[in-house]
Amino acid sequence: MKTPSRKMDHLRITLLQDVEAGSTWFEYVKVVHRAAPEINMKDVNTEIEVFGKKLKAPIIVTGMTGGNENAAKINATIAEVVEELGLGMGVGSQRAAIEHPELAWTFKIAREKAPNALLIANLGAPQLLKGYGIKEIRDAIEMIDADAIAIHLNAAQEAFQPEGDLDFEGLISKLAELIDSVDKPIIIKETGAGIDYDTALMFRDIGIKAFDVSGSGGTSWVKVEMYRALEKGLEELAKAAEWMSDWGIPTAAAIAETRAAAPEATIIGSGGVRTGMDAIKALAMGADIAGLALPALKAAYRGKEELKKYLKAMMISIRAAQFLTSSPTPKDLKGKAVIYGPLKEWLIERKVYDLWLGSWRRTERI
Amino acid sequence: MKTPSRKMDHLRITLLQDVEAGSTWFEYVKVVHRAAPEINMKDVNTEIEVFGKKLKAPIIVTGMTGGNENAAKINATIAEVVEELGLGMGVGSQRAAIEHPELAWTFKIAREKAPNALLIANLGAPQLLKGYGIKEIRDAIEMIDADAIAIHLNAAQEAFQPEGDLDFEGLISKLAELIDSVDKPIIIKETGAGIDYDTALMFRDIGIKAFDVSGSGGTSWVKVEMYRALEKGLEELAKAAEWMSDWGIPTAAAIAETRAAAPEATIIGSGGVRTGMDAIKALAMGADIAGLALPALKAAYRGKEELKKYLKAMMISIRAAQFLTSSPTPKDLKGKAVIYGPLKEWLIERKVYDLWLGSWRRTERI
Amino acid sequence: MKTPSRKMDHLRITLLQDVEAGSTWFEYVKVVHRAAPEINMKDVNTEIEVFGKKLKAPIIVTGMTGGNENAAKINATIAEVVEELGLGMGVGSQRAAIEHPELAWTFKIAREKAPNALLIANLGAPQLLKGYGIKEIRDAIEMIDADAIAIHLNAAQEAFQPEGDLDFEGLISKLAELIDSVDKPIIIKETGAGIDYDTALMFRDIGIKAFDVSGSGGTSWVKVEMYRALEKGLEELAKAAEWMSDWGIPTAAAIAETRAAAPEATIIGSGGVRTGMDAIKALAMGADIAGLALPALKAAYRGKEELKKYLKAMMISIRAAQFLTSSPTPKDLKGKAVIYGPLKEWLIERKVYDLWLGSWRRTERI
Amino acid sequence: MKTPSRKMDHLRITLLQDVEAGSTWFEYVKVVHRAAPEINMKDVNTEIEVFGKKLKAPIIVTGMTGGNENAAKINATIAEVVEELGLGMGVGSQRAAIEHPELAWTFKIAREKAPNALLIANLGAPQLLKGYGIKEIRDAIEMIDADAIAIHLNAAQEAFQPEGDLDFEGLISKLAELIDSVDKPIIIKETGAGIDYDTALMFRDIGIKAFDVSGSGGTSWVKVEMYRALEKGLEELAKAAEWMSDWGIPTAAAIAETRAAAPEATIIGSGGVRTGMDAIKALAMGADIAGLALPALKAAYRGKEELKKYLKAMMISIRAAQFLTSSPTPKDLKGKAVIYGPLKEWLIERKVYDLWLGSWRRTERI
Ligand SMILES: Cc1cc2nc3c(=O)[nH]c(=O)nc-3n(C[C@H](O)[C@H](O)[C@H](O)COP(=O)(O)O)c2cc1C
Ligand SMILES: Cc1cc2nc3c(=O)[nH]c(=O)nc-3n(C[C@H](O)[C@H](O)[C@H](O)COP(=O)(O)O)c2cc1C
Ligand SMILES: Cc1cc2nc3c(=O)[nH]c(=O)nc-3n(C[C@H](O)[C@H](O)[C@H](O)COP(=O)(O)O)c2cc1C
Ligand SMILES: Cc1cc2nc3c(=O)[nH]c(=O)nc-3n(C[C@H](O)[C@H](O)[C@H](O)COP(=O)(O)O)c2cc1C
């Protein structure tokens, strides 16, 4: 039972160690205040409709866990809270339960505790490449009666796992084959290293309509694997992981790259989202939903109330920002970011700046 | 008597807590020294005429208080000092006295102690939207025989008040109706989050000719409300406020945005003005007057002499800067700022850079 | 005898207090290494000819003192060292000796101890404007058999002296009248706030061929006067001076501004030059000579050997840099600076960047 | 026997003192992650062919030592490790052994311990200019059966050696004469101050096809000589060296300058390469091989295992980066760097930015 034990390592390490690295580059984003917003707060609506569900605010807890008892408890806590607040959540990779059906309850508990909330199933790209197909995808969705399924890209993590799945070739064509047979939306999801323009473009071209960018600046899976490598005495691997722990595209840049490649897609802006201000910046950079994982895990570990308070503060922040930027809906926050420093230099160097400014930006003044 | 008690909270918190957040971006402004200024200090005139009054220097204390005994004492102290120095001041929101005429004396005391100084009346935009009209505006002006009236925009603060007035819709049209019936100049005034280009433009279009930009980098009303929320046990609200305490447009940018939108307007550059150098930079960025609140409050609290010394040092600074930049009048400081870093990037991103350079800038060399 | 006592204050304060402020912006300058310099160190010649004298290296100690016994000792020490090393020096303002001829020996001692070295006489612009004319200029030159005379601009200092001379009007025309009657070169010299493009241009237009830019980032005379004001109990003046102690144009920018305005002039790059690397950067930015005051004062105070070591290390630095940049003469260092950050932004904002690149820059590649 | 003793000073100082200065500017480089790399790790090949040898990864230890017993031990350790790992190494300057053949064994030991690895011979440019010719070059190559020979440029070091060889004139023409008679590739190698565009161009023009840029940000030979000067009581020299210890072109810029000048050349990116991430950035900036000296020396001093672990971690890093950027070969990393800040400003100021982007950069989007 290798997967479950690795999953337990992960929970333990992310809870006890410093697993964050790099920067989201949100420090190079400001959202433009409107002194006279000409709006009534009662007309500010933070709700969004996404994947067939209505969310009270554009916030989700992204997929983390499942597969063991502790994980089930965490899934239950998160589920109760998002149900209560009208938000959404993902579960962690369901591979363990696919391979060991007796573990399915640790995921199903999410739907039990959250009968109405948006739930996102989760499988890893490496599994698709090692034989998983339409059956497993359907199983994963059905297992939790999911509203969508995230296929996670975690190449950076796999590269630093001694037991890593290191074949990422053919994923696009594999997905291209499957996509029409899956009746729930497929979300292409990174896990902390960020989606780049080219990757987003390739997936958009085969019909993918949703992305979770999960950029760098928050939880670093390279760093998590560094701790595991150290525990296993794999010094060279640990050293390489330490050196590369801030690998990836900072979240603010990843949102812009993905938005530039897929102007119509549903984009979850995540990776290092820690405060309400981060969430607002993610939305203003072009995300439809802000996502977070690690802080939700830590809060859930301290209890349901902690998590509720934390997410509520995020909801209040977004409502306030919509009010203060004259944005009746969360979508209206888009294009209200002003960027500078390395973030702007990056977008220009990458030739995505103009594409990103794209359609939503206010037209030139004169 | 809700308003007065809230006002007392505000005084207490701003005096005892750290209520400042973010940056004015004045650190990205330098004023150009003229080694041979070709001017005689005796020809340097720091006086300006504004709102029908003559000021000995382009400095005012912006509106803060009134409505209770302590507030009255502070108003009195500030009034005595500005009268003596030939400067100007605003009073805090007069809503309390409009609703409880027995409190009017706490505002009137300003005019008593400052029979000749520039005095600015003050009402909040939310009140206008909740029924105040020409009558209340006139009452406020008459109450202190004001030379102008500031209508303050404090959406950011209201958004974090549990009891916040959250309807900002229709302000422009409401003011458009009133404007011709008010025989004193109306100043559109922010309270620490900064006036943006679009807001300034809308007000200019209905005939507003004066603005107090009150940008971010000084007193943060979001942060003040954080303390109040904490005291009331509103943890989520407090957390959201903490996260967003540097919300707003940095003062240096706000001055440029407002000047770009209203090249002919009278602009008060305020929000985080703490030193003479800040005041000089505000003027060089395009303000006609530098304004400050919190440091004047703190000085006034320590006594009249403290405030006088502080404001005198500001006057000396401005005089010196005019001399050293060959500026016979404060107006001549305009366009003598060189900007860089995020401030310049902001103005370019916002498409206000060229508008800001506008008319006053020296023409091309060669 | 007001002047001498003020001069003693200055010596005491600059020796005992921290009188430096701001930055030279040399941190935004790099000088381009040539890996294969294709030069023999024996063909590297650090000598320059300037004001009719030959210097062993392009380094001078700029004018500081005179007028009392301590000052005389310092002048003597500096003179002995520059004579021995083949460098140059200026004396401090000779006003005291013009007005009190019995003090002339405190300046003359420089020529006694340095019979061959480059010596620069010194008078203040304010004196010219208060009646000094051709006679006093000649007296000052003759007093020390000077090779040139610096007319110093110290408006920033005067502005913060309670007894300041605050008339700077008419200096250009006054100098225009005098210039043909003075048979030694006149150097327009700042004193720590930097010469700007416009000032340099005006002086160039009346025939001035030499400048000492003395920019900000080193000794701040505003800060020196802050200490004096504090000692005199002038709190407001001290506060204003504290706020404005980094007033001025950073040395790196001042060199570029002056060079842009006067491509053919002899330029002394000074103000905050502390290390050999600073001196090299000053030369690469376009100065002909690097100048320094405060560190020479401090070294001289500790004795002749200290100063000699210090200046020798500077000479070694310049020789090394010429070698490593394939520069047979100091002039060849010009145009070998690469600039970035605020310094480059400043030059572009000021529209002097292209003028500065001017004639010496290598032509476009391709 | 002057050279060997100096060489012992160098070993001692570099091992015991802080001899690093400045920055590589790698902090202004990011390598672009590909979330869906569409590659199988088993198709990632880190091998390169260079100078007729195959390396398991594009990493070499650049030349450091020889000439005494300790040096021999270090050469042996490094040789054993690179043989085992399939990497390459250089030896230090072989001048000592050319002049004292009895010392040749201290270099030969490298080939004994590394019969198959890439070995690079080493002679200094100053020696070529003082009489060394084709004979000595052949001797150096034969001595260790080298695959290539590095001619090192160390003008910055020589400039701060009391006994420095300071004639660098005629190197190009001298090499131009020799080049056809040397049957192994000649590498023009800096030693910590970086190769600039002009130098690279000159060498390319005479037929040089390989460069080791060895930029600033790592070991500073100016700083090393500072310690030696201090030990010898040469205070002025030491002070000058201290001031100039960060002299040179930062490694990231040096790689770009050299690549811009010699698009087809084999380039070793070295100077301050400390981590696997640095090595990756060097390759992404346009180097073919990453080189490092000081950290290898320190590791070798602690023993063979230490060095092996260190270099293995580097190999793992590069493999991971190739995987994560979809780069089947190390060459494919080229052009996958995004640069910003001073590094980008430098390249633009130097007019090498467009040349650098050159051929490998992806063409415009749209
Ligand atoms: C304990 C833990 C387990 C995770 N497991 C998964 C997973 O199974 N599948 C997945 O797509 N992402 C997983 N993630 C990644 C998160 O969904 C998220 O993309 C990443 O942590 C970055 O967000 P953060 O900085 O807010 O933590 C996990 C994260 C954590 C902290
Ligand atoms: C204690 C206090 C009370 C204030 N009350 C008012 C007010 O009633 N009306 C208003 O327009 N602004 C009010 N302000 C805002 C100030 O006028 C000013 O815009 C803001 O504090 C930013 O300036 P500062 O950074 O110099 O404090 C108040 C400020 C303080 C510190
Ligand atoms: C003690 C002292 C006295 C000075 N007196 C004069 C003076 O009389 N005339 C003058 O032109 N500059 C005078 N200066 C200014 C210096 O020449 C120089 O321009 C300034 O100090 C900046 O250089 P630094 O940063 O190397 O000190 C004086 C400087 C010092 C430290
Ligand atoms: C102890 C030591 C001795 C060196 N000796 C030589 C040498 O003889 N020839 C040479 O080309 N470079 C020599 N170098 C320079 C290195 O090859 C390298 O270019 C430089 O140290 C910068 O790389 P680093 O920052 O990784 O140390 C030496 C470096 C060290 C640390």
XYZ file of N, CA and C and ligand atoms in Angstrom, chain D residues 7 10-11 14 62-65 91-93 122 152 189-192 214 218-219 221 270-274 291-295 297, ligand 4:
127
model
N 50.975 29.708 -5.363
C 49.868 28.771 -5.540
C 49.406 28.202 -4.184
N 47.328 30.707 -2.462
C 45.988 30.747 -3.048
C 45.092 29.650 -2.492
N 45.641 28.450 -2.430
C 44.847 27.342 -1.887
C 44.420 27.646 -0.457
N 41.836 30.623 -0.319
C 40.499 30.297 -0.840
C 39.777 29.295 0.050
N 36.237 23.535 -13.054
C 37.218 24.293 -13.848
C 38.567 24.306 -13.133
N 39.593 24.634 -13.899
C 40.982 24.484 -13.458
C 41.335 25.276 -12.219
N 42.017 24.624 -11.302
C 42.400 25.303 -10.074
C 43.828 25.098 -9.655
N 44.297 23.848 -9.733
C 45.516 23.687 -8.961
C 46.493 22.687 -9.555
N 42.819 21.371 -15.006
C 43.845 21.504 -13.966
C 44.187 22.978 -13.870
N 44.910 23.343 -12.830
C 45.357 24.721 -12.672
C 46.482 25.022 -13.654
N 46.899 26.255 -13.626
C 47.983 26.675 -14.521
C 49.164 25.725 -14.417
N 45.922 23.905 -18.877
C 45.750 25.307 -18.476
C 47.065 26.078 -18.483
N 44.036 31.076 -19.773
C 43.251 31.908 -18.860
C 43.649 33.380 -18.886
N 39.553 31.501 -21.368
C 38.935 31.346 -20.052
C 39.231 32.532 -19.154
N 38.169 33.110 -18.600
C 38.369 34.132 -17.570
C 38.543 33.413 -16.226
N 38.739 34.193 -15.188
C 38.987 33.568 -13.888
C 38.175 34.248 -12.778
N 37.031 34.825 -13.174
C 36.168 35.406 -12.151
C 35.765 36.857 -12.395
N 33.593 32.512 -16.885
C 33.989 32.765 -15.488
C 33.730 34.209 -15.043
N 31.264 34.936 -7.967
C 31.799 33.787 -7.227
C 33.155 34.167 -6.666
N 34.118 33.285 -6.835
C 35.470 33.573 -6.367
C 35.962 34.867 -7.014
N 39.234 36.964 -7.549
C 40.689 36.932 -7.410
C 41.245 38.251 -6.932
N 30.498 29.842 -16.055
C 31.052 29.623 -14.722
C 31.293 30.933 -14.008
N 31.641 30.823 -12.725
C 31.814 31.987 -11.873
C 30.619 32.075 -10.936
N 30.771 31.588 -9.731
C 29.670 31.674 -8.781
C 28.569 30.652 -8.972
N 28.800 29.669 -9.831
C 27.821 28.583 -9.921
C 27.949 27.762 -8.642
N 26.903 27.746 -7.864
C 26.967 27.093 -6.551
C 25.945 25.985 -6.400
N 30.267 25.382 -15.213
C 31.550 25.107 -14.571
C 31.594 25.684 -13.172
N 32.364 25.037 -12.320
C 32.499 25.567 -10.961
C 33.861 25.196 -10.422
N 34.345 26.058 -9.557
C 35.677 25.805 -9.008
C 35.638 25.745 -7.479
N 35.471 26.872 -6.837
C 35.600 26.936 -5.385
C 34.802 25.885 -4.612
N 33.519 25.704 -4.890
C 32.784 24.711 -4.091
C 33.338 23.305 -4.309
N 36.505 22.658 -4.848
C 37.727 22.629 -4.029
C 37.390 22.322 -2.578
C 42.087 27.860 -5.638
C 41.787 28.277 -7.019
C 42.788 28.283 -7.973
C 42.531 28.650 -9.301
N 43.538 28.572 -10.215
C 43.246 28.775 -11.529
C 44.192 28.546 -12.526
O 45.321 28.187 -12.251
N 43.840 28.728 -13.830
C 42.574 29.151 -14.162
O 42.270 29.268 -15.336
N 41.668 29.416 -13.215
C 41.949 29.223 -11.918
N 40.993 29.437 -10.973
C 39.721 30.027 -11.394
C 38.588 29.083 -11.553
O 38.807 28.196 -12.598
C 37.248 29.832 -11.809
O 37.303 30.442 -13.073
C 36.909 30.882 -10.763
O 37.309 30.453 -9.488
C 35.428 31.228 -10.708
O 34.651 30.107 -10.443
P 34.046 29.817 -8.957
O 33.276 31.040 -8.541
O 33.189 28.622 -9.135
O 35.202 29.564 -8.054
C 41.246 29.074 -9.666
C 40.238 29.091 -8.690
C 40.483 28.713 -7.387
C 39.371 28.778 -6.386
